[in-house]
Amino acid sequence: DAAKKFMHDGEAVGELCHSTKLDSIDFASVDAIFCCGGHGTCVDFHDNATLKSAIESMYAADKVVSAVCHGPMALPQCNKPDGTPLIAGKVVAGFKDSEEIAVALQDKVPFMLESKMKELGAKYESADDWNSKCCVDGKLVTGQNPQSSEACAAAVISILS
């Protein structure tokens, strides 16, 4: 229903079609970053120096960093100001290894997100496959899968309110 509502919102679709390039954003002037998912992020977000810099600067400035589904693929490359992995010790969610296997794309992604998060010392949490799970740890908001999108968006709005 949310996707249908979006597709019938001409203004929202227009904004999406004319999005701003990441490297032209002054992240000092924004309050949050939200990395949406989809398998395209496995290429676009992974090993992306511009996105890494944006996330690290937002986190260091105590601003909201959020990601859902495959969006958290951007997080393993990021570090806290002390040089440790950004997600180390943080309660997080992201696309589950079992969900990746269920869609038969485990050999197409740069790494299995759940396993990588755990490897970096994150406190990974999940719901059953294809159920919503949103984790909020301070101003870090992460979600497991597409079903978690609305919960993550609501959590970000709540933090900003």
PDB file of C-alpha atoms in Angstrom, residues 62-145:
ATOM      1  CA  ASP A  62      25.759  13.033  16.386  1.00  0.00           C
ATOM      2  CA  LYS A  63      23.280  13.121  13.515  1.00  0.00           C
ATOM      3  CA  VAL A  64      20.955  10.319  12.433  1.00  0.00           C
ATOM      4  CA  VAL A  65      22.471   7.558  10.292  1.00  0.00           C
ATOM      5  CA  SER A  66      19.896   5.109   9.013  1.00  0.00           C
ATOM      6  CA  ALA A  67      19.763   2.208   6.573  1.00  0.00           C
ATOM      7  CA  VAL A  68      17.293  -0.517   5.712  1.00  0.00           C
ATOM      8  CA  CYS A  69      17.369  -3.872   3.893  1.00  0.00           C
ATOM      9  CA  HIS A  70      20.564  -3.842   1.767  1.00  0.00           C
ATOM     10  CA  GLY A  71      21.172  -0.169   2.616  1.00  0.00           C
ATOM     11  CA  PRO A  72      23.358  -1.229   5.553  1.00  0.00           C
ATOM     12  CA  MET A  73      25.876  -2.481   2.932  1.00  0.00           C
ATOM     13  CA  ALA A  74      27.243   1.061   3.296  1.00  0.00           C
ATOM     14  CA  LEU A  75      28.034   0.632   6.998  1.00  0.00           C
ATOM     15  CA  PRO A  76      30.859  -1.974   7.148  1.00  0.00           C
ATOM     16  CA  GLN A  77      33.254   0.414   5.360  1.00  0.00           C
ATOM     17  CA  CYS A  78      32.631   3.150   7.949  1.00  0.00           C
ATOM     18  CA  ASN A  79      34.513   3.886  11.149  1.00  0.00           C
ATOM     19  CA  LYS A  80      33.881   5.841  14.315  1.00  0.00           C
ATOM     20  CA  PRO A  81      36.181   8.822  14.977  1.00  0.00           C
ATOM     21  CA  ASP A  82      38.429   6.525  17.067  1.00  0.00           C
ATOM     22  CA  GLY A  83      39.013   4.284  14.019  1.00  0.00           C
ATOM     23  CA  THR A  84      36.922   1.321  15.172  1.00  0.00           C
ATOM     24  CA  PRO A  85      34.149  -0.029  12.934  1.00  0.00           C
ATOM     25  CA  LEU A  86      31.076   2.185  13.121  1.00  0.00           C
ATOM     26  CA  ILE A  87      28.811  -0.770  13.869  1.00  0.00           C
ATOM     27  CA  ALA A  88      31.075  -2.436  16.468  1.00  0.00           C
ATOM     28  CA  GLY A  89      29.115  -2.841  19.686  1.00  0.00           C
ATOM     29  CA  LYS A  90      25.969  -1.408  18.088  1.00  0.00           C
ATOM     30  CA  VAL A  91      22.598  -3.157  17.899  1.00  0.00           C
ATOM     31  CA  VAL A  92      21.846  -3.431  14.184  1.00  0.00           C
ATOM     32  CA  ALA A  93      19.701  -5.175  11.607  1.00  0.00           C
ATOM     33  CA  GLY A  94      20.166  -5.725   7.894  1.00  0.00           C
ATOM     34  CA  PHE A  95      19.240  -8.223   5.216  1.00  0.00           C
ATOM     35  CA  LYS A  96      19.595 -11.683   6.789  1.00  0.00           C
ATOM     36  CA  ASP A  97      21.873 -14.325   5.339  1.00  0.00           C
ATOM     37  CA  SER A  98      18.891 -16.699   5.141  1.00  0.00           C
ATOM     38  CA  GLU A  99      16.885 -14.099   3.184  1.00  0.00           C
ATOM     39  CA  GLU A 100      19.805 -13.672   0.752  1.00  0.00           C
ATOM     40  CA  ILE A 101      19.927 -17.442   0.249  1.00  0.00           C
ATOM     41  CA  ALA A 102      16.140 -17.530  -0.218  1.00  0.00           C
ATOM     42  CA  VAL A 103      16.415 -15.119  -3.170  1.00  0.00           C
ATOM     43  CA  ALA A 104      19.419 -17.093  -4.498  1.00  0.00           C
ATOM     44  CA  LEU A 105      21.707 -14.054  -4.714  1.00  0.00           C
ATOM     45  CA  GLN A 106      24.280 -15.074  -2.097  1.00  0.00           C
ATOM     46  CA  ASP A 107      26.906 -15.457  -4.830  1.00  0.00           C
ATOM     47  CA  LYS A 108      26.152 -12.044  -6.351  1.00  0.00           C
ATOM     48  CA  VAL A 109      26.618  -9.802  -3.291  1.00  0.00           C
ATOM     49  CA  PRO A 110      30.079  -8.624  -2.146  1.00  0.00           C
ATOM     50  CA  PHE A 111      29.461 -10.183   1.273  1.00  0.00           C
ATOM     51  CA  MET A 112      26.649 -11.635   3.318  1.00  0.00           C
ATOM     52  CA  LEU A 113      25.479  -8.630   5.304  1.00  0.00           C
ATOM     53  CA  GLU A 114      24.458 -10.391   8.518  1.00  0.00           C
ATOM     54  CA  SER A 115      27.762 -12.274   8.674  1.00  0.00           C
ATOM     55  CA  LYS A 116      29.815  -9.137   7.938  1.00  0.00           C
ATOM     56  CA  MET A 117      28.019  -7.137  10.627  1.00  0.00           C
ATOM     57  CA  LYS A 118      28.685  -9.857  13.202  1.00  0.00           C
ATOM     58  CA  GLU A 119      32.317 -10.142  12.044  1.00  0.00           C
ATOM     59  CA  LEU A 120      32.764  -6.409  12.735  1.00  0.00           C
ATOM     60  CA  GLY A 121      31.439  -6.780  16.265  1.00  0.00           C
ATOM     61  CA  ALA A 122      27.867  -5.589  15.772  1.00  0.00           C
ATOM     62  CA  LYS A 123      25.083  -6.937  17.962  1.00  0.00           C
ATOM     63  CA  TYR A 124      22.995  -8.209  15.052  1.00  0.00           C
ATOM     64  CA  GLU A 125      19.280  -8.742  15.676  1.00  0.00           C
ATOM     65  CA  SER A 126      16.605 -10.087  13.355  1.00  0.00           C
ATOM     66  CA  ALA A 127      13.019 -11.189  13.051  1.00  0.00           C
ATOM     67  CA  ASP A 128      11.878 -14.265  11.164  1.00  0.00           C
ATOM     68  CA  ASP A 129      12.567 -14.010   7.434  1.00  0.00           C
ATOM     69  CA  TRP A 130      10.463 -11.377   5.655  1.00  0.00           C
ATOM     70  CA  ASN A 131       9.160  -9.851   8.906  1.00  0.00           C
ATOM     71  CA  SER A 132       9.840  -6.317  10.058  1.00  0.00           C
ATOM     72  CA  LYS A 133      12.754  -5.639  12.395  1.00  0.00           C
ATOM     73  CA  CYS A 134      14.007  -2.141  13.155  1.00  0.00           C
ATOM     74  CA  CYS A 135      16.891  -1.500  15.542  1.00  0.00           C
ATOM     75  CA  VAL A 136      17.608   1.870  17.116  1.00  0.00           C
ATOM     76  CA  ASP A 137      20.928   2.304  18.909  1.00  0.00           C
ATOM     77  CA  GLY A 138      21.335   5.956  19.777  1.00  0.00           C
ATOM     78  CA  LYS A 139      21.047   7.757  16.448  1.00  0.00           C
ATOM     79  CA  LEU A 140      21.874   4.675  14.373  1.00  0.00           C
ATOM     80  CA  VAL A 141      18.699   3.212  12.850  1.00  0.00           C
ATOM     81  CA  THR A 142      18.793  -0.020  10.841  1.00  0.00           C
ATOM     82  CA  GLY A 143      16.198  -2.356   9.396  1.00  0.00           C
ATOM     83  CA  GLN A 144      16.239  -5.948   8.236  1.00  0.00           C
ATOM     84  CA  ASN A 145      14.352  -6.013   4.935  1.00  0.00           C
TER      85      ASN A 145
END
